[in-house]
Structures are given as C-alpha cells and as structure tokens.
Amino acid sequence: MCATAAYRLVVIGESRADAAPQAGRPLRADAERSMRAILEAAERVLSTNPAASMEQVAEAAGVARTTIHRRFASRQALIDALADAAVAHLRAAIDQGRPETAPPLVALHEITARVLRTKISWRFALDLPAKAGSAAAEGQQDIARRCLELFARARDLGLLAAGADLEWTRRVYYALIGEALHGDGEQTDPDILAGRVVETLLHGVSPRDR
Amino acid sequence: MCATAAYRLVVIGESRADAAPQAGRPLRADAERSMRAILEAAERVLSTNPAASMEQVAEAAGVARTTIHRRFASRQALIDALADAAVAHLRAAIDQGRPETAPPLVALHEITARVLRTKISWRFALDLPAKAGSAAAEGQQDIARRCLELFARARDLGLLAAGADLEWTRRVYYALIGEALHGDGEQTDPDILAGRVVETLLHGVSPRDR
DNA sequence: TGAAACTGCAACAGTGGTGTAGCGGATACC
DNA sequence: GGTATCCGCTACACCACTGTTGCAGTTTCA
C-alpha cells in the first residue's frame, strides 16, 4: 500500500486480553509482516464493506482469524489501530509537502496531490471518526492546525481574501478533496485533481474577470 | 419531522414475508401513523448509530419490534423504504425552489436553503447509497439532472464560466452542502449557510478584485 | 543450534440480532 | 355496532460473529 512506514510495531502485555500496541518488546520480523498484512487487508476489505467480519479480513490478509485476535483485543481495537496507522501515513505525506516553508500556493498544490494519493489507499480508515484522545485524533488536530497556518500565510500574501474565515476555508478544502476522490474513473491522476481542487477552492466556478 | 408528505403509504401482500409498499389497499389511519413513526425513529436512531438494532428503532418509535417486522420484511427493507421517503421529501423541497423558472441565482439560494433544511432532518437516509433501480435512485438522478439544467441556465447568463465543467460544479455544490451541515453549532441558520455555500461555490475564498 | 516467539487449526461458549408465529385485546371504519 | 385490521406481548428457532483455549508445527534470532 505504502512502501515506507514511519512507525514501528510493538507489543506489550503477554495476556491475550490486552494486545494493544503501545510500548515494549519489538515484534519479530514475521509478526510485523503479519501485522502489516492484517492492517492493509482490513483497509481493503472494510472500504468495500464496513460491516465485513474478522473472518473476511483474515482471509484477505492470508492469516487465520485467531491470529488477528492475538494482536488485537477486539474488532474495535483493530479499527482503532487502523485509524492510527492511516493518520500517521497522512501526516508523513503532508510533511513531504513542506507546508511551513514552501510558497503557499506551491505547498497547497503539492500537499493536495500527496493527500489525494494517500487517501486513495486509506479511504476507509481516514473517513473514520477519530476517538477522543487517540493518536489518530491527535494527528488530525495537528494536521488541521498546520492547515490553518498555511492558509494564514496564504492570506497574508493576498492569496485569500483578507476577511476570509479560515476555519470555513479549511472545511471547504477538506470537502473538495473528498469530492475529488468520488470521481467515476474519468479522471484519477492526483496532480490533475489537485489542480482542480486548488483552483476551485480559490476561485469557485464563476468566470474570472481579469 | 416534515409536516406535509407528498406520498401515501400502502401495503400489498398479506404474507408477512413481502410487506414491501408498492400498490394495493391503503393503510388504516393508525397503521399509517405507526409507519411514519417508525420511519422517523429509524432516521433519528440510525443517524446517531448506523448499526443500531431494530429493537432500538422500535423503542424510539414507541412500537413493538414485531410491528416493524410486520411492515418491513427485513432490516434492509426498512432502510430502503427510508431512503425512498427521504428522497421524496428532498424532491418536494427542491420543487418549491422553482429551479426551472426562477432566476438562477435566486433559485440557487432558495433551493440550497430548502435542501439544507431537509438534510438536517434526513441526514442518515440521504447519505445512503441508493440501490440501483429503486425509487430513491430514480429520484436522485432526476435531482441531478435538474441541478445540471439549472447550472446550464446559470452559465448561459454568465454566472458561471463559459467553459465550466457542469458535472464537477454539481459535485462541488453537493460537497459544499454536505460540509455546511457539519458545522459544530456555531452557525445553523439555513439561510445564512445557503448564502455561504453559494458564495463559495461561485467565487471560492480568494479576494474579489472588483 | 536451541530457546522463544509466532502461526494455523480445531473446537468451544457466549452473545446479540433477526425473523416467525399465534393470541387476545384495542382501534378504526362503514 | 359489527367486522376487519392493527398492535403488543411472549415465546421460539436460528444464525453469524466474536472472543478464548490448547496444542502441534514452523520461523526467527541470538
């Protein structure tokens, strides 16, 4: 799904009842492979059918159902972990767009294209409502904060209206990104989609009088 | 939820197995009341928790669970009926905005406000993917068609760019409406929200040079 | 190479939801 | 006022999914 992962998978307790990854002994190589296979399969299966069973996820991952239960205390724990992993990927993608240093318009294009690419692969997990206090929630908040900062920079440069409501701008931006992914195959290139998103965000659909 | 309903509820078969409303004997008054209570309760409950059980829906509707099963062959049948009813409401709301006759900008504002009002009440049902061939699907297609016609009129009047992609415009419009409803209570007046949606759709968030 | 970690497999208990059935009482309708 | 319709209630069968356990065989890693 994504070649490079910026995190490491670990286990803590020995008891089967609390297999939540937090801190402790690092996983053996084959276990980490399984873990990754499970998360990726869960994303694939659940994005098609959110009510899919653990059995279906296990089959798609090429492991036994019991193996999933060994790593994740419950179905919910799996989904939570999935959300955390997806947000971590998203954050990494955004970092690569240099939101704090690149010129705002360049950063906006760059980030949009990267986010679109990531969202294609983690559609289900990224649409999940983040649980309060989770790593995913923290990540989403951080992303929103940096998004607002980028827009503030853009506004200071005259790219946005001086009185623009940055929070509304952010929400519109998110909505446009979401919409760009709903296309029925007629246009899927992230760079082209990003251009359309940014153009629409800034200027809407009315004629440009200039 | 909505005071006036533009449809009538009926039953066909006697068998419990196929209680799908299509044509036949009209319902008794109390039965129609129950039917309406069930649909509205389903919307309320499922919008909070899409995985809620029939038991929870029944309790919210103030009826016994078996009563629901008497009218709807299955959980899925209930949800399908809910989707049909919601789209019927939406269509009625749009009709009242005179999309074919009013000046485009006026119609756009009017329709947006009405749609927002309807979507608040039928959030769950209207977010449902319509089943192919269902009344809901037919209604959605009709709505999309009329939306495109309205945008075409707007474009001919110079309100939209001459080369505007009307399908993309429609998708952006839908996305903005959806986003306007996600506000965290700081602004809920449909008229104000509609103004914001239309303004953003037409001109984006950049400064207006004029 | 040997211990520790990991996995598949088979089997099991528990749970919660779905859908059916019939009866007796209440309600609407003509 | 009589009849067809509707509803609540209780009870039941069924099923799919979750989560657990133990063991035997395999893989990793020091």
Tab-separated table of C-alpha atoms (C1' of nucleotides) in Angstrom:
chain	number	residue	atom	x	y	z
A	1	MET	CA	0.000	0.000	0.000
A	2	CYS	CA	2.697	2.445	1.059
A	3	ALA	CA	6.281	1.352	0.771
A	4	THR	CA	7.795	3.225	3.682
A	5	ALA	CA	6.360	3.248	7.177
A	6	ALA	CA	7.464	5.852	9.682
A	7	TYR	CA	6.489	3.792	12.717
A	8	ARG	CA	7.421	0.542	14.394
A	9	LEU	CA	5.036	-2.105	15.606
A	10	VAL	CA	5.414	-3.412	19.140
A	11	VAL	CA	3.527	-5.390	21.747
A	12	ILE	CA	3.247	-5.004	25.495
A	13	GLY	CA	1.300	-7.451	27.593
A	14	GLU	CA	1.583	-11.199	27.307
A	15	SER	CA	-2.095	-11.722	28.136
A	16	ARG	CA	-4.305	-12.160	25.136
A	17	ALA	CA	-6.784	-9.734	26.562
A	18	ASP	CA	-4.710	-6.593	26.064
A	19	ALA	CA	-2.719	-6.831	22.888
A	20	ALA	CA	-2.759	-3.101	22.243
A	21	PRO	CA	0.470	-1.745	20.768
A	22	GLN	CA	1.927	0.966	22.987
A	23	ALA	CA	5.451	0.282	24.085
A	24	GLY	CA	7.677	-2.659	24.916
A	25	ARG	CA	9.353	-5.522	23.142
A	26	PRO	CA	9.637	-5.048	19.377
A	27	LEU	CA	7.902	-7.613	17.174
A	28	ARG	CA	9.693	-10.399	15.454
A	29	ALA	CA	10.079	-9.851	11.702
A	30	ASP	CA	7.429	-12.354	10.647
A	31	ALA	CA	4.979	-10.974	13.214
A	32	GLU	CA	5.446	-7.470	11.903
A	33	ARG	CA	4.818	-8.739	8.398
A	34	SER	CA	1.552	-10.292	9.554
A	35	MET	CA	0.565	-7.144	11.381
A	36	ARG	CA	1.079	-5.056	8.290
A	37	ALA	CA	-0.775	-7.582	6.131
A	38	ILE	CA	-3.707	-7.509	8.538
A	39	LEU	CA	-3.939	-3.719	8.598
A	40	GLU	CA	-3.716	-3.433	4.843
A	41	ALA	CA	-6.268	-6.192	4.325
A	42	ALA	CA	-8.589	-4.572	6.842
A	43	GLU	CA	-8.417	-1.312	4.915
A	44	ARG	CA	-9.089	-3.079	1.635
A	45	VAL	CA	-11.977	-5.199	2.905
A	46	LEU	CA	-13.631	-2.618	5.122
A	47	SER	CA	-13.514	0.099	2.487
A	48	THR	CA	-15.683	-2.161	0.348
A	49	ASN	CA	-17.901	-3.372	3.163
A	50	PRO	CA	-17.602	-1.653	6.555
A	51	ALA	CA	-19.587	-4.455	8.170
A	52	ALA	CA	-17.253	-7.184	6.980
A	53	SER	CA	-16.346	-9.864	9.520
A	54	MET	CA	-12.948	-10.612	11.004
A	55	GLU	CA	-13.051	-13.843	9.010
A	56	GLN	CA	-13.128	-11.904	5.741
A	57	VAL	CA	-10.312	-9.651	6.859
A	58	ALA	CA	-8.246	-12.638	7.900
A	59	GLU	CA	-8.798	-14.363	4.576
A	60	ALA	CA	-7.788	-11.244	2.669
A	61	ALA	CA	-4.681	-10.935	4.816
A	62	GLY	CA	-3.770	-14.573	4.301
A	63	VAL	CA	-3.750	-15.366	8.026
A	64	ALA	CA	-6.003	-17.262	10.403
A	65	ARG	CA	-8.725	-15.358	12.209
A	66	THR	CA	-7.211	-16.283	15.553
A	67	THR	CA	-4.001	-14.574	14.549
A	68	ILE	CA	-5.831	-11.280	14.302
A	69	HIS	CA	-7.303	-11.790	17.745
A	70	ARG	CA	-3.844	-12.486	19.091
A	71	ARG	CA	-2.705	-8.982	18.060
A	72	PHE	CA	-5.902	-7.025	18.511
A	73	ALA	CA	-8.007	-7.498	21.605
A	74	SER	CA	-11.206	-6.839	19.690
A	75	ARG	CA	-12.595	-5.802	16.366
A	76	GLN	CA	-12.707	-2.246	17.660
A	77	ALA	CA	-9.054	-2.374	18.658
A	78	LEU	CA	-8.167	-3.354	15.109
A	79	ILE	CA	-10.119	-0.468	13.673
A	80	ASP	CA	-8.563	1.959	16.132
A	81	ALA	CA	-5.096	0.773	15.176
A	82	LEU	CA	-6.039	1.117	11.530
A	83	ALA	CA	-7.087	4.716	12.082
A	84	ASP	CA	-3.844	5.482	13.896
A	85	ALA	CA	-1.741	3.972	11.133
A	86	ALA	CA	-3.639	5.812	8.409
A	87	VAL	CA	-3.285	9.181	10.090
A	88	ALA	CA	0.421	8.520	10.551
A	89	HIS	CA	0.697	7.941	6.811
A	90	LEU	CA	-1.264	11.101	6.094
A	91	ARG	CA	0.943	13.147	8.358
A	92	ALA	CA	4.041	11.836	6.659
A	93	ALA	CA	2.579	12.712	3.275
A	94	ILE	CA	1.848	16.254	4.396
A	95	ASP	CA	5.321	16.708	5.831
A	96	GLN	CA	6.769	15.983	2.424
A	97	GLY	CA	4.791	18.922	1.016
A	98	ARG	CA	6.768	21.398	3.181
A	99	PRO	CA	3.695	23.295	4.404
A	100	GLU	CA	5.716	25.600	6.647
A	101	THR	CA	8.463	26.569	4.239
A	102	ALA	CA	7.337	26.300	0.621
A	103	PRO	CA	5.441	29.209	-1.001
A	104	PRO	CA	1.773	28.756	-0.011
A	105	LEU	CA	0.432	28.132	-3.499
A	106	VAL	CA	3.155	25.608	-4.233
A	107	ALA	CA	2.662	23.912	-0.885
A	108	LEU	CA	-1.078	23.791	-1.424
A	109	HIS	CA	-0.710	22.035	-4.748
A	110	GLU	CA	1.965	19.722	-3.501
A	111	ILE	CA	0.137	18.758	-0.321
A	112	THR	CA	-3.168	18.292	-2.086
A	113	ALA	CA	-1.689	15.862	-4.576
A	114	ARG	CA	0.070	13.897	-1.838
A	115	VAL	CA	-3.003	13.794	0.361
A	116	LEU	CA	-5.104	12.563	-2.545
A	117	ARG	CA	-2.641	9.775	-3.172
A	118	THR	CA	-2.727	8.744	0.469
A	119	LYS	CA	-6.485	8.947	0.722
A	120	ILE	CA	-6.907	6.622	-2.211
A	121	SER	CA	-5.030	3.946	-0.287
A	122	TRP	CA	-6.595	4.625	3.131
A	123	ARG	CA	-10.070	5.714	2.200
A	124	PHE	CA	-11.842	3.740	4.902
A	125	ALA	CA	-9.508	4.430	7.799
A	126	LEU	CA	-9.251	8.141	7.061
A	127	ASP	CA	-13.017	8.565	6.950
A	128	LEU	CA	-13.262	7.068	10.422
A	129	PRO	CA	-14.280	9.454	13.212
A	130	ALA	CA	-11.211	9.608	15.439
A	131	LYS	CA	-11.745	8.526	19.028
A	132	ALA	CA	-11.092	11.268	21.550
A	133	GLY	CA	-7.597	11.039	22.945
A	134	SER	CA	-6.354	8.579	20.349
A	135	ALA	CA	-3.203	9.038	18.336
A	136	ALA	CA	-5.411	9.476	15.294
A	137	ALA	CA	-7.332	12.313	16.912
A	138	GLU	CA	-4.124	13.995	17.954
A	139	GLY	CA	-2.770	13.630	14.444
A	140	GLN	CA	-5.898	15.047	12.879
A	141	GLN	CA	-5.787	18.041	15.178
A	142	ASP	CA	-2.183	18.643	14.328
A	143	ILE	CA	-2.974	18.437	10.644
A	144	ALA	CA	-5.871	20.880	10.994
A	145	ARG	CA	-3.647	23.294	12.906
A	146	ARG	CA	-0.963	23.248	10.255
A	147	CYS	CA	-3.587	23.582	7.554
A	148	LEU	CA	-4.847	26.751	9.204
A	149	GLU	CA	-1.316	28.082	9.497
A	150	LEU	CA	-0.770	27.509	5.804
A	151	PHE	CA	-3.980	29.344	4.981
A	152	ALA	CA	-2.975	32.191	7.254
A	153	ARG	CA	0.280	32.518	5.349
A	154	ALA	CA	-1.665	32.448	2.098
A	155	ARG	CA	-3.989	35.156	3.338
A	156	ASP	CA	-1.095	37.363	4.385
A	157	LEU	CA	0.219	37.120	0.850
A	158	GLY	CA	-3.123	38.186	-0.594
A	159	LEU	CA	-3.931	34.744	-1.951
A	160	LEU	CA	-7.023	34.570	0.234
A	161	ALA	CA	-9.447	37.382	1.000
A	162	ALA	CA	-8.321	39.471	3.970
A	163	GLY	CA	-11.508	38.715	5.858
A	164	ALA	CA	-11.636	35.052	4.894
A	165	ASP	CA	-12.968	32.650	7.513
A	166	LEU	CA	-10.012	30.294	7.758
A	167	GLU	CA	-11.969	27.567	9.502
A	168	TRP	CA	-14.617	27.568	6.793
A	169	THR	CA	-11.846	27.617	4.213
A	170	ARG	CA	-10.314	24.547	5.786
A	171	ARG	CA	-13.617	22.716	5.798
A	172	VAL	CA	-14.261	23.572	2.164
A	173	TYR	CA	-10.767	22.393	1.320
A	174	TYR	CA	-11.372	19.062	3.044
A	175	ALA	CA	-14.734	18.686	1.291
A	176	LEU	CA	-13.198	19.358	-2.107
A	177	ILE	CA	-10.504	16.784	-1.506
A	178	GLY	CA	-13.146	14.273	-0.514
A	179	GLU	CA	-15.183	15.081	-3.596
A	180	ALA	CA	-12.232	14.789	-5.930
A	181	LEU	CA	-11.928	11.151	-4.923
A	182	HIS	CA	-15.524	10.291	-5.764
A	183	GLY	CA	-14.929	10.621	-9.474
A	184	ASP	CA	-16.118	7.665	-11.513
A	185	GLY	CA	-12.805	6.878	-13.084
A	186	GLU	CA	-12.920	9.501	-15.770
A	187	GLN	CA	-10.083	11.374	-14.070
A	188	THR	CA	-7.839	9.842	-11.415
A	189	ASP	CA	-4.442	11.488	-11.786
A	190	PRO	CA	-3.727	13.098	-8.397
A	191	ASP	CA	-1.835	16.021	-9.905
A	192	ILE	CA	-4.672	16.995	-12.204
A	193	LEU	CA	-7.233	16.508	-9.458
A	194	ALA	CA	-5.130	18.635	-7.114
A	195	GLY	CA	-5.064	21.428	-9.646
A	196	ARG	CA	-8.805	21.311	-9.960
A	197	VAL	CA	-9.273	21.295	-6.179
A	198	VAL	CA	-6.999	24.288	-5.564
A	199	GLU	CA	-8.430	26.228	-8.486
A	200	THR	CA	-11.980	25.663	-7.259
A	201	LEU	CA	-11.084	26.436	-3.660
A	202	LEU	CA	-9.587	29.765	-4.600
A	203	HIS	CA	-11.857	30.957	-7.386
A	204	GLY	CA	-15.050	28.885	-7.416
A	205	VAL	CA	-16.796	28.224	-10.703
A	206	SER	CA	-17.725	31.731	-11.837
A	207	PRO	CA	-15.962	33.433	-14.772
A	208	ARG	CA	-12.612	35.036	-13.959
A	209	ASP	CA	-12.830	38.729	-14.778
A	210	ARG	CA	-9.298	39.724	-15.438
B	1	MET	CA	-40.076	15.834	11.019
B	2	CYS	CA	-41.782	17.249	7.980
B	3	ALA	CA	-45.401	18.266	8.284
B	4	THR	CA	-46.592	17.511	4.777
B	5	ALA	CA	-45.914	14.254	2.978
B	6	ALA	CA	-46.399	14.041	-0.758
B	7	TYR	CA	-46.902	10.279	-0.806
B	8	ARG	CA	-49.276	7.723	0.581
B	9	LEU	CA	-48.371	4.557	2.403
B	10	VAL	CA	-49.879	1.279	1.273
B	11	VAL	CA	-49.463	-2.480	1.615
B	12	ILE	CA	-49.797	-5.271	-0.899
B	13	GLY	CA	-49.353	-8.880	0.078
B	14	GLU	CA	-50.916	-10.489	3.137
B	15	SER	CA	-47.932	-12.719	3.735
B	16	ARG	CA	-45.533	-11.423	6.315
B	17	ALA	CA	-42.643	-12.206	4.027
B	18	ASP	CA	-43.254	-9.471	1.466
B	19	ALA	CA	-44.538	-6.363	3.163
B	20	ALA	CA	-42.984	-4.026	0.635
B	21	PRO	CA	-45.122	-0.977	-0.127
B	22	GLN	CA	-45.900	-0.780	-3.833
B	23	ALA	CA	-49.594	-0.718	-4.628
B	24	GLY	CA	-52.844	-2.006	-3.190
B	25	ARG	CA	-55.100	-1.435	-0.234
B	26	PRO	CA	-54.441	1.838	1.616
B	27	LEU	CA	-53.385	1.594	5.253
B	28	ARG	CA	-55.692	2.260	8.149
B	29	ALA	CA	-55.080	5.598	9.829
B	30	ASP	CA	-53.394	4.194	12.919
B	31	ALA	CA	-51.215	1.935	10.806
B	32	GLU	CA	-50.055	4.863	8.720
B	33	ARG	CA	-49.237	6.735	11.922
B	34	SER	CA	-47.112	3.820	13.087
B	35	MET	CA	-45.419	3.592	9.724
B	36	ARG	CA	-44.478	7.244	9.860
B	37	ALA	CA	-43.319	6.954	13.466
B	38	ILE	CA	-41.120	4.011	12.531
B	39	LEU	CA	-39.501	5.777	9.590
B	40	GLU	CA	-38.830	8.915	11.586
B	41	ALA	CA	-37.485	6.961	14.527
B	42	ALA	CA	-35.274	4.942	12.207
B	43	GLU	CA	-33.825	8.157	10.812
B	44	ARG	CA	-33.214	9.559	14.277
B	45	VAL	CA	-31.649	6.416	15.706
B	46	LEU	CA	-29.626	5.366	12.682
B	47	SER	CA	-28.193	8.828	12.151
B	48	THR	CA	-26.664	8.538	15.605
B	49	ASN	CA	-25.662	4.895	15.260
B	50	PRO	CA	-25.948	3.244	11.847
B	51	ALA	CA	-25.525	-0.175	13.438
B	52	ALA	CA	-28.428	0.252	15.824
B	53	SER	CA	-30.749	-2.726	16.206
B	54	MET	CA	-34.420	-2.982	15.255
B	55	GLU	CA	-35.127	-3.092	18.973
B	56	GLN	CA	-33.673	0.392	19.437
B	57	VAL	CA	-35.597	1.738	16.475
B	58	ALA	CA	-38.814	0.208	17.790
B	59	GLU	CA	-38.285	1.721	21.221
B	60	ALA	CA	-37.658	5.156	19.746
B	61	ALA	CA	-40.794	4.818	17.621
B	62	GLY	CA	-42.867	3.726	20.577
B	63	VAL	CA	-43.895	0.460	18.972
B	64	ALA	CA	-43.024	-3.191	19.449
B	65	ARG	CA	-40.235	-4.675	17.420
B	66	THR	CA	-42.625	-7.168	15.852
B	67	THR	CA	-44.688	-4.311	14.495
B	68	ILE	CA	-41.733	-3.182	12.440
B	69	HIS	CA	-41.305	-6.667	11.064
B	70	ARG	CA	-44.971	-6.709	10.154
B	71	ARG	CA	-44.460	-3.756	7.814
B	72	PHE	CA	-40.925	-4.330	6.628
B	73	ALA	CA	-39.811	-7.762	5.535
B	74	SER	CA	-36.291	-7.156	6.805
B	75	ARG	CA	-33.969	-4.575	8.236
B	76	GLN	CA	-32.781	-3.859	4.719
B	77	ALA	CA	-36.343	-3.307	3.523
B	78	LEU	CA	-36.820	-0.710	6.249
B	79	ILE	CA	-33.680	1.120	5.236
B	80	ASP	CA	-34.664	1.033	1.566
B	81	ALA	CA	-38.066	2.483	2.388
B	82	LEU	CA	-36.366	5.135	4.500
B	83	ALA	CA	-34.180	6.124	1.576
B	84	ASP	CA	-37.186	6.340	-0.739
B	85	ALA	CA	-39.117	8.514	1.690
B	86	ALA	CA	-36.189	10.838	2.258
B	87	VAL	CA	-35.558	11.388	-1.425
B	88	ALA	CA	-39.259	12.105	-1.915
B	89	HIS	CA	-39.008	14.808	0.738
B	90	LEU	CA	-35.892	16.220	-0.892
B	91	ARG	CA	-37.562	16.332	-4.277
B	92	ALA	CA	-40.545	18.149	-2.855
B	93	ALA	CA	-38.227	20.659	-1.196
B	94	ILE	CA	-36.446	21.324	-4.467
B	95	ASP	CA	-39.715	21.754	-6.365
B	96	GLN	CA	-40.624	24.567	-4.040
B	97	GLY	CA	-37.450	26.399	-5.061
B	98	ARG	CA	-38.736	26.717	-8.682
B	99	PRO	CA	-35.459	25.589	-10.274
B	100	GLU	CA	-36.846	25.786	-13.813
B	101	THR	CA	-38.496	29.188	-13.649
B	102	ALA	CA	-36.891	31.437	-11.045
B	103	PRO	CA	-33.758	33.441	-11.962
B	104	PRO	CA	-30.810	31.055	-11.481
B	105	LEU	CA	-29.165	32.931	-8.643
B	106	VAL	CA	-32.437	33.245	-6.774
B	107	ALA	CA	-33.293	29.605	-7.373
B	108	LEU	CA	-29.838	28.550	-6.239
B	109	HIS	CA	-30.176	30.367	-2.942
B	110	GLU	CA	-33.725	29.216	-2.415
B	111	ILE	CA	-33.058	25.597	-3.235
B	112	THR	CA	-29.890	25.486	-1.175
B	113	ALA	CA	-31.674	26.734	1.926
B	114	ARG	CA	-34.532	24.266	1.473
B	115	VAL	CA	-32.219	21.366	0.816
B	116	LEU	CA	-30.210	22.212	3.917
B	117	ARG	CA	-33.369	22.205	5.984
B	118	THR	CA	-34.388	18.821	4.601
B	119	LYS	CA	-30.944	17.325	5.009
B	120	ILE	CA	-30.876	18.247	8.659
B	121	SER	CA	-33.947	16.100	9.205
B	122	TRP	CA	-32.925	13.224	6.931
B	123	ARG	CA	-29.188	13.187	7.323
B	124	PHE	CA	-28.836	9.421	7.552
B	125	ALA	CA	-31.272	8.408	4.825
B	126	LEU	CA	-29.956	10.956	2.345
B	127	ASP	CA	-26.370	9.836	2.798
B	128	LEU	CA	-27.356	6.290	1.943
B	129	PRO	CA	-26.108	4.938	-1.387
B	130	ALA	CA	-29.274	4.444	-3.430
B	131	LYS	CA	-29.884	0.917	-4.649
B	132	ALA	CA	-29.936	0.607	-8.423
B	133	GLY	CA	-33.463	0.740	-9.768
B	134	SER	CA	-35.010	1.959	-6.525
B	135	ALA	CA	-37.295	4.949	-6.280
B	136	ALA	CA	-34.526	6.693	-4.360
B	137	ALA	CA	-32.051	6.155	-7.181
B	138	GLU	CA	-34.528	7.417	-9.730
B	139	GLY	CA	-35.211	10.469	-7.586
B	140	GLN	CA	-31.531	11.219	-7.153
B	141	GLN	CA	-30.951	11.002	-10.869
B	142	ASP	CA	-33.825	13.335	-11.520
B	143	ILE	CA	-32.459	15.770	-8.982
B	144	ALA	CA	-29.003	15.632	-10.513
B	145	ARG	CA	-30.450	16.217	-13.967
B	146	ARG	CA	-32.395	19.269	-12.865
B	147	CYS	CA	-29.363	20.542	-10.992
B	148	LEU	CA	-27.340	20.397	-14.186
B	149	GLU	CA	-30.087	22.193	-16.085
B	150	LEU	CA	-30.084	24.949	-13.531
B	151	PHE	CA	-26.333	25.309	-13.809
B	152	ALA	CA	-26.614	25.387	-17.594
B	153	ARG	CA	-29.061	28.251	-17.317
B	154	ALA	CA	-26.704	29.994	-14.933
B	155	ARG	CA	-23.826	29.532	-17.315
B	156	ASP	CA	-25.803	30.952	-20.233
B	157	LEU	CA	-26.387	34.061	-18.160
B	158	GLY	CA	-22.684	34.442	-17.441
B	159	LEU	CA	-22.999	33.443	-13.813
B	160	LEU	CA	-20.685	30.508	-14.384
B	161	ALA	CA	-17.593	30.427	-16.560
B	162	ALA	CA	-18.397	29.623	-20.181
B	163	GLY	CA	-16.180	26.567	-20.126
B	164	ALA	CA	-17.230	25.396	-16.688
B	165	ASP	CA	-17.434	21.648	-16.159
B	166	LEU	CA	-21.058	21.372	-15.045
B	167	GLU	CA	-20.664	17.903	-13.602
B	168	TRP	CA	-17.752	18.998	-11.456
B	169	THR	CA	-19.723	22.072	-10.485
B	170	ARG	CA	-22.574	19.869	-9.355
B	171	ARG	CA	-20.284	17.661	-7.299
B	172	VAL	CA	-18.665	20.668	-5.659
B	173	TYR	CA	-22.110	22.048	-4.914
B	174	TYR	CA	-23.164	18.792	-3.254
B	175	ALA	CA	-19.939	18.698	-1.257
B	176	LEU	CA	-20.397	22.252	-0.022
B	177	ILE	CA	-23.932	21.498	1.086
B	178	GLY	CA	-22.695	18.451	2.947
B	179	GLU	CA	-19.939	20.479	4.566
B	180	ALA	CA	-22.268	23.259	5.638
B	181	LEU	CA	-24.109	20.741	7.781
B	182	HIS	CA	-21.015	19.602	9.647
B	183	GLY	CA	-20.703	22.869	11.497
B	184	ASP	CA	-20.368	22.470	15.235
B	185	GLY	CA	-23.367	24.553	16.132
B	186	GLU	CA	-21.724	27.933	15.772
B	187	GLN	CA	-23.931	28.629	12.754
B	188	THR	CA	-27.061	26.651	11.916
B	189	ASP	CA	-29.439	29.061	10.189
B	190	PRO	CA	-30.126	27.524	6.762
B	191	ASP	CA	-30.423	30.891	5.043
B	192	ILE	CA	-27.053	32.101	6.234
B	193	LEU	CA	-25.470	28.752	5.456
B	194	ALA	CA	-27.008	28.804	1.996
B	195	GLY	CA	-25.514	32.225	1.339
B	196	ARG	CA	-22.124	30.958	2.348
B	197	VAL	CA	-22.425	27.871	0.168
B	198	VAL	CA	-23.457	29.761	-2.951
B	199	GLU	CA	-20.872	32.463	-2.401
B	200	THR	CA	-18.117	29.881	-2.016
B	201	LEU	CA	-19.319	27.838	-4.965
B	202	LEU	CA	-19.227	30.836	-7.266
B	203	HIS	CA	-16.180	32.712	-6.055
B	204	GLY	CA	-14.112	30.494	-3.811
B	205	VAL	CA	-12.140	32.032	-0.979
B	206	SER	CA	-9.760	34.332	-2.826
B	207	PRO	CA	-10.119	38.119	-2.708
B	208	ARG	CA	-12.716	39.609	-5.080
B	209	ASP	CA	-10.957	42.055	-7.370
B	210	ARG	CA	-13.712	44.397	-8.338
C	1	DT	C1'	21.515	-24.835	17.375
C	2	DG	C1'	18.353	-24.204	20.820
C	3	DA	C1'	15.019	-21.343	23.118
C	4	DA	C1'	11.478	-18.080	22.407
C	5	DA	C1'	8.162	-16.351	19.532
C	6	DC	C1'	4.845	-16.976	16.194
C	7	DT	C1'	1.175	-19.368	13.465
C	8	DG	C1'	-2.585	-22.484	11.836
C	9	DC	C1'	-6.067	-25.384	13.232
C	10	DA	C1'	-9.936	-27.329	15.555
C	11	DA	C1'	-13.141	-26.818	18.960
C	12	DC	C1'	-15.948	-24.341	22.075
C	13	DA	C1'	-19.006	-20.973	24.720
C	14	DG	C1'	-21.359	-16.889	24.691
C	15	DT	C1'	-23.906	-13.150	22.756
C	16	DG	C1'	-26.958	-10.371	20.290
C	17	DG	C1'	-29.560	-9.673	16.481
C	18	DT	C1'	-33.097	-11.332	13.031
C	19	DG	C1'	-37.207	-13.161	11.621
C	20	DT	C1'	-41.522	-16.100	12.657
C	21	DA	C1'	-45.755	-17.391	14.972
C	22	DG	C1'	-50.104	-17.048	17.424
C	23	DC	C1'	-53.243	-14.991	20.680
C	24	DG	C1'	-56.034	-11.679	22.942
C	25	DG	C1'	-57.240	-7.043	23.257
C	26	DA	C1'	-57.657	-2.434	21.170
C	27	DT	C1'	-58.787	0.560	17.315
C	28	DA	C1'	-60.591	2.406	13.128
C	29	DC	C1'	-64.032	2.366	9.686
C	30	DC	C1'	-68.566	1.635	7.389
D	1	DG	C1'	-72.408	-1.927	16.418
D	2	DG	C1'	-70.165	-5.232	13.945
D	3	DT	C1'	-66.089	-6.544	11.398
D	4	DA	C1'	-61.704	-6.292	9.521
D	5	DT	C1'	-57.490	-4.520	10.707
D	6	DC	C1'	-53.874	-3.488	13.684
D	7	DC	C1'	-50.927	-3.863	17.762
D	8	DG	C1'	-48.410	-5.532	21.985
D	9	DC	C1'	-46.761	-9.435	24.027
D	10	DT	C1'	-44.486	-13.755	24.734
D	11	DA	C1'	-42.028	-17.324	23.055
D	12	DC	C1'	-39.151	-19.605	19.918
D	13	DA	C1'	-35.654	-21.109	16.321
D	14	DC	C1'	-31.814	-19.732	14.025
D	15	DC	C1'	-27.565	-17.925	12.742
D	16	DA	C1'	-23.445	-15.244	12.238
D	17	DC	C1'	-19.940	-13.222	14.558
D	18	DT	C1'	-16.858	-12.593	18.481
D	19	DG	C1'	-13.513	-13.989	21.528
D	20	DT	C1'	-10.977	-17.965	24.000
D	21	DT	C1'	-8.121	-22.026	24.603
D	22	DG	C1'	-4.670	-25.538	23.830
D	23	DC	C1'	-1.637	-27.889	21.005
D	24	DA	C1'	1.432	-29.113	17.454
D	25	DG	C1'	4.363	-27.442	13.915
D	26	DT	C1'	7.202	-23.592	11.943
D	27	DT	C1'	10.125	-19.476	11.882
D	28	DT	C1'	13.164	-16.111	13.783
D	29	DC	C1'	17.049	-14.688	16.131
D	30	DA	C1'	20.861	-14.589	19.385
